């Protein structure tokens, strides 16, 4: 059974379409990265999943239940880290957790939860004095209350330093190992790459790709960029390099010394061999694989992928 | 607008926009909201305010009382009468200020998503908020009144518990009505600016506009736009003869509209408990066949209850149907 099924979901505000016929599924037990630039509709989708807003058309099922009709039951089995969190300034970290524990009817220990997110030192401090990162940790601790079957994390790395972001991913992994499905939105590919089983890329309210991280990489075919610094270069050589079977593109950067930039799908030795055969001296060369960030860029801006 | 209504009905055909109420959830939300308020200066500030109000008025009574009105000075009745006139204005102000941000503030800041990410329904949140805010006002009234009781009894020498407790109970009921109005209005909008304007509008409505309504209806009656009710008044002249005068008054429904003002209802209901409090009174000759039940003082309790229930019912219905 899928943990989340979004079926032809459309949401419009007056003339503005926030989501158009969006459909995707999140499988039980997976970590799903929900990726897209700001304004693509990620929060709108999450808001429908949690019944904060109502769809214009289409339907959403969470944990096998209708997102609107059974929202309370869904939320009792779901831990949520909302986007752009606002804590209650006058309540302490402990009181925040007690509220969540009280609301979910669980018997968690506030101290243990805060220990997990690295905030136990501030347990009796009022949240009004917390930094953005501390608020984020507090909200994550609240989301973990009651061992939820589903975790929905909306831009969880906001306000966290690299170390905090790493700890966040660590917790995502632990929760996933416990058996929880994790639905994780972000506008930064790097953050989902390390932890997600599958990634869905949202653009202008439409899902443009859903695949595993490797699958996405392959599908765009970004391949490898080879940068070769040579002593000289002529048009003839450039033509020959371009006509090599594994090369999709070749350009020249710089004049003195010239740098040959080649997009290669397979082996780069063919390119280097061809240069050597023509007596061109290779002074230096670097290779770079297309990163997922490039893949993300290509999907969200519609440009062709080139590893830089 | 059309999309919003469409969203409510077409999402899933089962009329799921209506959420359920869970008392445990309501309690959890109310507790959190109350904790939040108690931590601010508000709760203790209000308690001190009510304490000082009662002690101050009592002190004033015992100091000036004998000169002002020797017959009723230095009694609980005089205290209740004076304090009720002040609370009639002060309690709406406090309740409206306590309540106007209750929901709109959380929607504006987005923290309502923290509340609603937990398994609470929207109705739970609205009811919990109302209870939490009402508890702040009610408990501060109780703390202020109970602490002041000792001082009041010492100054006055005598102390009428029934009148004093009656004033406290009515103040709580009156405060609940205005808290319900404020929290309900607060749930109607995402903008604290609009919510603030709305509660300010309510205050103006009952402190400026409502008093003019009766005058306005009287003018309409004298112009013949609405039909008045004829009544006959009998005067007894100095020489023992009687003279009858026939005149017109506004119809019963106009008097009823006047009595709908929560402030009037508060005074009218309190006048049952305390003889020194003056509610709205009509001369007997207005009603030769007896006064209609809805103008009697006891009906003011119903009016206050309606002011709690009706705004809340509308808000509960609507809040389930909006996008947050």
mmCIF file of N, CA and C in Angstrom, chain B residues 166-242:
data_model
loop_
_atom_site.group_PDB
_atom_site.id
_atom_site.type_symbol
_atom_site.label_atom_id
_atom_site.label_comp_id
_atom_site.label_asym_id
_atom_site.label_seq_id
_atom_site.Cartn_x
_atom_site.Cartn_y
_atom_site.Cartn_z
ATOM 1 N N UNK B 166 -22.730 37.164 42.800
ATOM 2 C CA UNK B 166 -23.601 37.351 41.639
ATOM 3 C C UNK B 166 -22.933 38.236 40.605
ATOM 4 N N UNK B 167 -22.295 39.315 41.066
ATOM 5 C CA UNK B 167 -21.594 40.207 40.151
ATOM 6 C C UNK B 167 -20.458 39.467 39.450
ATOM 7 N N UNK B 168 -19.730 38.665 40.251
ATOM 8 C CA UNK B 168 -18.623 37.894 39.683
ATOM 9 C C UNK B 168 -19.123 36.939 38.603
ATOM 10 N N UNK B 169 -20.206 36.222 38.925
ATOM 11 C CA UNK B 169 -20.735 35.241 37.975
ATOM 12 C C UNK B 169 -21.223 35.920 36.699
ATOM 13 N N UNK B 170 -21.911 37.042 36.866
ATOM 14 C CA UNK B 170 -22.413 37.748 35.684
ATOM 15 C C UNK B 170 -21.269 38.322 34.849
ATOM 16 N N UNK B 171 -20.228 38.801 35.546
ATOM 17 C CA UNK B 171 -19.070 39.346 34.826
ATOM 18 C C UNK B 171 -18.412 38.252 33.985
ATOM 19 N N UNK B 172 -18.347 37.028 34.564
ATOM 20 C CA UNK B 172 -17.760 35.910 33.824
ATOM 21 C C UNK B 172 -18.608 35.564 32.592
ATOM 22 N N UNK B 173 -19.924 35.515 32.779
ATOM 23 C CA UNK B 173 -20.826 35.203 31.664
ATOM 24 C C UNK B 173 -20.729 36.267 30.573
ATOM 25 N N UNK B 174 -20.712 37.520 31.023
ATOM 26 C CA UNK B 174 -20.606 38.663 30.103
ATOM 27 C C UNK B 174 -19.273 38.598 29.351
ATOM 28 N N UNK B 175 -18.200 38.292 30.086
ATOM 29 C CA UNK B 175 -16.873 38.181 29.473
ATOM 30 C C UNK B 175 -16.825 37.049 28.464
ATOM 31 N N UNK B 176 -17.504 35.948 28.795
ATOM 32 C CA UNK B 176 -17.543 34.791 27.892
ATOM 33 C C UNK B 176 -18.225 35.172 26.572
ATOM 34 N N UNK B 177 -19.301 35.971 26.673
ATOM 35 C CA UNK B 177 -20.017 36.391 25.464
ATOM 36 C C UNK B 177 -19.087 37.198 24.557
ATOM 37 N N UNK B 178 -18.390 38.151 25.139
ATOM 38 C CA UNK B 178 -17.509 38.973 24.305
ATOM 39 C C UNK B 178 -16.280 38.186 23.827
ATOM 40 N N UNK B 179 -15.778 37.245 24.649
ATOM 41 C CA UNK B 179 -14.658 36.413 24.186
ATOM 42 C C UNK B 179 -15.091 35.569 23.000
ATOM 43 N N UNK B 180 -16.311 35.050 23.062
ATOM 44 C CA UNK B 180 -16.824 34.241 21.955
ATOM 45 C C UNK B 180 -16.931 35.084 20.689
ATOM 46 N N UNK B 181 -17.419 36.320 20.838
ATOM 47 C CA UNK B 181 -17.523 37.215 19.677
ATOM 48 C C UNK B 181 -16.126 37.458 19.093
ATOM 49 N N UNK B 182 -15.151 37.734 19.977
ATOM 50 C CA UNK B 182 -13.803 38.078 19.507
ATOM 51 C C UNK B 182 -13.121 36.894 18.841
ATOM 52 N N UNK B 183 -13.150 35.719 19.496
ATOM 53 C CA UNK B 183 -12.472 34.543 18.941
ATOM 54 C C UNK B 183 -13.149 34.117 17.632
ATOM 55 N N UNK B 184 -14.471 34.208 17.588
ATOM 56 C CA UNK B 184 -15.188 33.835 16.367
ATOM 57 C C UNK B 184 -14.790 34.750 15.216
ATOM 58 N N UNK B 185 -14.767 36.064 15.481
ATOM 59 C CA UNK B 185 -14.350 36.996 14.423
ATOM 60 C C UNK B 185 -12.919 36.708 13.998
ATOM 61 N N UNK B 186 -12.084 36.359 14.992
ATOM 62 C CA UNK B 186 -10.673 36.106 14.712
ATOM 63 C C UNK B 186 -10.496 34.914 13.770
ATOM 64 N N UNK B 187 -11.444 33.991 13.787
ATOM 65 C CA UNK B 187 -11.303 32.796 12.943
ATOM 66 C C UNK B 187 -11.762 33.058 11.515
ATOM 67 N N UNK B 188 -12.337 34.240 11.291
ATOM 68 C CA UNK B 188 -12.910 34.518 9.972
ATOM 69 C C UNK B 188 -11.872 35.029 8.984
ATOM 70 N N UNK B 189 -10.694 35.371 9.457
ATOM 71 C CA UNK B 189 -9.724 36.013 8.562
ATOM 72 C C UNK B 189 -8.308 35.576 8.890
ATOM 73 N N UNK B 190 -7.429 35.708 7.901
ATOM 74 C CA UNK B 190 -6.017 35.418 8.070
ATOM 75 C C UNK B 190 -5.274 36.634 8.571
ATOM 76 N N UNK B 191 -5.930 37.790 8.474
ATOM 77 C CA UNK B 191 -5.220 39.043 8.719
ATOM 78 C C UNK B 191 -5.568 39.587 10.097
ATOM 79 N N UNK B 192 -4.557 39.795 10.918
ATOM 80 C CA UNK B 192 -4.832 40.362 12.243
ATOM 81 C C UNK B 192 -5.327 41.791 12.113
ATOM 82 N N UNK B 193 -4.960 42.462 11.019
ATOM 83 C CA UNK B 193 -5.436 43.834 10.817
ATOM 84 C C UNK B 193 -6.952 43.839 10.650
ATOM 85 N N UNK B 194 -7.437 42.908 9.802
ATOM 86 C CA UNK B 194 -8.884 42.835 9.584
ATOM 87 C C UNK B 194 -9.582 42.384 10.865
ATOM 88 N N UNK B 195 -8.985 41.396 11.550
ATOM 89 C CA UNK B 195 -9.590 40.924 12.801
ATOM 90 C C UNK B 195 -9.658 42.071 13.817
ATOM 91 N N UNK B 196 -8.591 42.856 13.889
ATOM 92 C CA UNK B 196 -8.562 43.987 14.820
ATOM 93 C C UNK B 196 -9.640 45.001 14.473
ATOM 94 N N UNK B 197 -9.759 45.293 13.179
ATOM 95 C CA UNK B 197 -10.781 46.245 12.746
ATOM 96 C C UNK B 197 -12.168 45.711 13.076
ATOM 97 N N UNK B 198 -12.353 44.409 12.913
ATOM 98 C CA UNK B 198 -13.670 43.807 13.167
ATOM 99 C C UNK B 198 -14.055 43.906 14.641
ATOM 100 N N UNK B 199 -13.112 43.593 15.544
ATOM 101 C CA UNK B 199 -13.485 43.651 16.965
ATOM 102 C C UNK B 199 -13.664 45.102 17.406
ATOM 103 N N UNK B 200 -12.884 46.001 16.821
ATOM 104 C CA UNK B 200 -13.067 47.417 17.132
ATOM 105 C C UNK B 200 -14.452 47.860 16.659
ATOM 106 N N UNK B 201 -14.835 47.356 15.483
ATOM 107 C CA UNK B 201 -16.159 47.643 14.955
ATOM 108 C C UNK B 201 -17.258 47.158 15.887
ATOM 109 N N UNK B 202 -17.058 45.981 16.474
ATOM 110 C CA UNK B 202 -18.049 45.439 17.407
ATOM 111 C C UNK B 202 -18.176 46.357 18.629
ATOM 112 N N UNK B 203 -17.037 46.813 19.118
ATOM 113 C CA UNK B 203 -17.064 47.703 20.285
ATOM 114 C C UNK B 203 -17.826 48.988 19.944
ATOM 115 N N UNK B 204 -17.508 49.574 18.799
ATOM 116 C CA UNK B 204 -18.211 50.788 18.370
ATOM 117 C C UNK B 204 -19.701 50.520 18.212
ATOM 118 N N UNK B 205 -20.007 49.336 17.659
ATOM 119 C CA UNK B 205 -21.404 48.989 17.407
ATOM 120 C C UNK B 205 -22.220 49.074 18.691
ATOM 121 N N UNK B 206 -21.674 48.480 19.757
ATOM 122 C CA UNK B 206 -22.470 48.421 20.990
ATOM 123 C C UNK B 206 -22.274 49.631 21.899
ATOM 124 N N UNK B 207 -21.275 50.466 21.623
ATOM 125 C CA UNK B 207 -21.083 51.620 22.493
ATOM 126 C C UNK B 207 -21.392 52.934 21.822
ATOM 127 N N UNK B 208 -21.616 52.911 20.522
ATOM 128 C CA UNK B 208 -22.009 54.150 19.861
ATOM 129 C C UNK B 208 -23.291 53.928 19.074
ATOM 130 N N UNK B 209 -23.253 52.943 18.189
ATOM 131 C CA UNK B 209 -24.357 52.784 17.253
ATOM 132 C C UNK B 209 -25.625 52.272 17.935
ATOM 133 N N UNK B 210 -25.458 51.264 18.813
ATOM 134 C CA UNK B 210 -26.651 50.605 19.366
ATOM 135 C C UNK B 210 -27.541 51.576 20.135
ATOM 136 N N UNK B 211 -26.900 52.493 20.880
ATOM 137 C CA UNK B 211 -27.687 53.448 21.666
ATOM 138 C C UNK B 211 -28.505 54.376 20.782
ATOM 139 N N UNK B 212 -28.036 54.561 19.534
ATOM 140 C CA UNK B 212 -28.752 55.445 18.626
ATOM 141 C C UNK B 212 -29.908 54.742 17.936
ATOM 142 N N UNK B 213 -29.858 53.372 17.968
ATOM 143 C CA UNK B 213 -30.872 52.623 17.232
ATOM 144 C C UNK B 213 -32.279 52.958 17.707
ATOM 145 N N UNK B 214 -32.446 53.004 19.038
ATOM 146 C CA UNK B 214 -33.770 53.243 19.601
ATOM 147 C C UNK B 214 -34.250 54.640 19.207
ATOM 148 N N UNK B 215 -33.318 55.611 19.285
ATOM 149 C CA UNK B 215 -33.659 56.976 18.883
ATOM 150 C C UNK B 215 -34.050 57.003 17.416
ATOM 151 N N UNK B 216 -33.267 56.285 16.612
ATOM 152 C CA UNK B 216 -33.554 56.228 15.179
ATOM 153 C C UNK B 216 -34.916 55.627 14.908
ATOM 154 N N UNK B 217 -35.246 54.546 15.625
ATOM 155 C CA UNK B 217 -36.544 53.894 15.426
ATOM 156 C C UNK B 217 -37.669 54.821 15.869
ATOM 157 N N UNK B 218 -37.422 55.607 16.911
ATOM 158 C CA UNK B 218 -38.443 56.559 17.370
ATOM 159 C C UNK B 218 -38.715 57.617 16.305
ATOM 160 N N UNK B 219 -37.631 58.068 15.657
ATOM 161 C CA UNK B 219 -37.794 59.058 14.591
ATOM 162 C C UNK B 219 -38.593 58.456 13.438
ATOM 163 N N UNK B 220 -38.230 57.204 13.074
ATOM 164 C CA UNK B 220 -38.963 56.532 11.995
ATOM 165 C C UNK B 220 -40.433 56.400 12.349
ATOM 166 N N UNK B 221 -40.705 56.145 13.649
ATOM 167 C CA UNK B 221 -42.093 55.979 14.082
ATOM 168 C C UNK B 221 -42.831 57.311 13.959
ATOM 169 N N UNK B 222 -42.198 58.415 14.376
ATOM 170 C CA UNK B 222 -42.877 59.706 14.341
ATOM 171 C C UNK B 222 -43.106 60.159 12.904
ATOM 172 N N UNK B 223 -42.278 59.647 11.993
ATOM 173 C CA UNK B 223 -42.507 59.974 10.586
ATOM 174 C C UNK B 223 -43.513 59.038 9.945
ATOM 175 N N UNK B 224 -43.914 58.037 10.693
ATOM 176 C CA UNK B 224 -44.911 57.117 10.177
ATOM 177 C C UNK B 224 -44.322 55.985 9.345
ATOM 178 N N UNK B 225 -43.001 55.875 9.293
ATOM 179 C CA UNK B 225 -42.389 54.792 8.521
ATOM 180 C C UNK B 225 -42.659 53.444 9.170
ATOM 181 N N UNK B 226 -42.576 53.388 10.485
ATOM 182 C CA UNK B 226 -42.970 52.167 11.189
ATOM 183 C C UNK B 226 -44.117 52.500 12.135
ATOM 184 N N UNK B 227 -44.913 51.506 12.382
ATOM 185 C CA UNK B 227 -46.087 51.714 13.223
ATOM 186 C C UNK B 227 -45.730 51.643 14.691
ATOM 187 N N UNK B 228 -46.129 52.638 15.441
ATOM 188 C CA UNK B 228 -45.907 52.610 16.879
ATOM 189 C C UNK B 228 -47.030 51.876 17.576
ATOM 190 N N UNK B 229 -46.942 51.788 18.882
ATOM 191 C CA UNK B 229 -47.977 51.149 19.678
ATOM 192 C C UNK B 229 -48.604 52.227 20.557
ATOM 193 N N UNK B 230 -49.918 52.307 20.502
ATOM 194 C CA UNK B 230 -50.598 53.312 21.313
ATOM 195 C C UNK B 230 -50.683 52.847 22.757
ATOM 196 N N UNK B 231 -50.497 53.757 23.675
ATOM 197 C CA UNK B 231 -50.725 53.397 25.076
ATOM 198 C C UNK B 231 -51.412 54.562 25.772
ATOM 199 N N UNK B 232 -52.062 54.235 26.826
ATOM 200 C CA UNK B 232 -52.804 55.242 27.561
ATOM 201 C C UNK B 232 -52.242 55.363 28.966
ATOM 202 N N UNK B 233 -51.998 56.579 29.349
ATOM 203 C CA UNK B 233 -51.429 56.800 30.669
ATOM 204 C C UNK B 233 -52.419 57.620 31.473
ATOM 205 N N UNK B 234 -52.661 57.216 32.683
ATOM 206 C CA UNK B 234 -53.620 57.912 33.516
ATOM 207 C C UNK B 234 -52.886 58.736 34.580
ATOM 208 N N UNK B 235 -53.193 60.043 34.560
ATOM 209 C CA UNK B 235 -52.600 60.920 35.579
ATOM 210 C C UNK B 235 -53.625 61.211 36.654
ATOM 211 N N UNK B 236 -53.189 61.283 37.862
ATOM 212 C CA UNK B 236 -54.079 61.706 38.929
ATOM 213 C C UNK B 236 -53.728 63.146 39.267
ATOM 214 N N UNK B 237 -54.712 64.031 39.085
ATOM 215 C CA UNK B 237 -54.435 65.449 39.285
ATOM 216 C C UNK B 237 -54.516 65.788 40.764
ATOM 217 N N UNK B 238 -54.106 67.001 41.067
ATOM 218 C CA UNK B 238 -54.046 67.425 42.469
ATOM 219 C C UNK B 238 -55.427 67.450 43.104
ATOM 220 N N UNK B 239 -56.458 67.783 42.273
ATOM 221 C CA UNK B 239 -57.805 67.878 42.857
ATOM 222 C C UNK B 239 -58.528 66.544 42.891
ATOM 223 N N UNK B 240 -57.837 65.454 42.613
ATOM 224 C CA UNK B 240 -58.444 64.143 42.722
ATOM 225 C C UNK B 240 -59.016 63.617 41.426
ATOM 226 N N UNK B 241 -59.188 64.462 40.424
ATOM 227 C CA UNK B 241 -59.683 63.972 39.143
ATOM 228 C C UNK B 241 -58.552 63.264 38.398
ATOM 229 N N UNK B 242 -58.940 62.486 37.429
ATOM 230 C CA UNK B 242 -57.914 61.801 36.632
ATOM 231 C C UNK B 242 -57.990 62.294 35.203
#
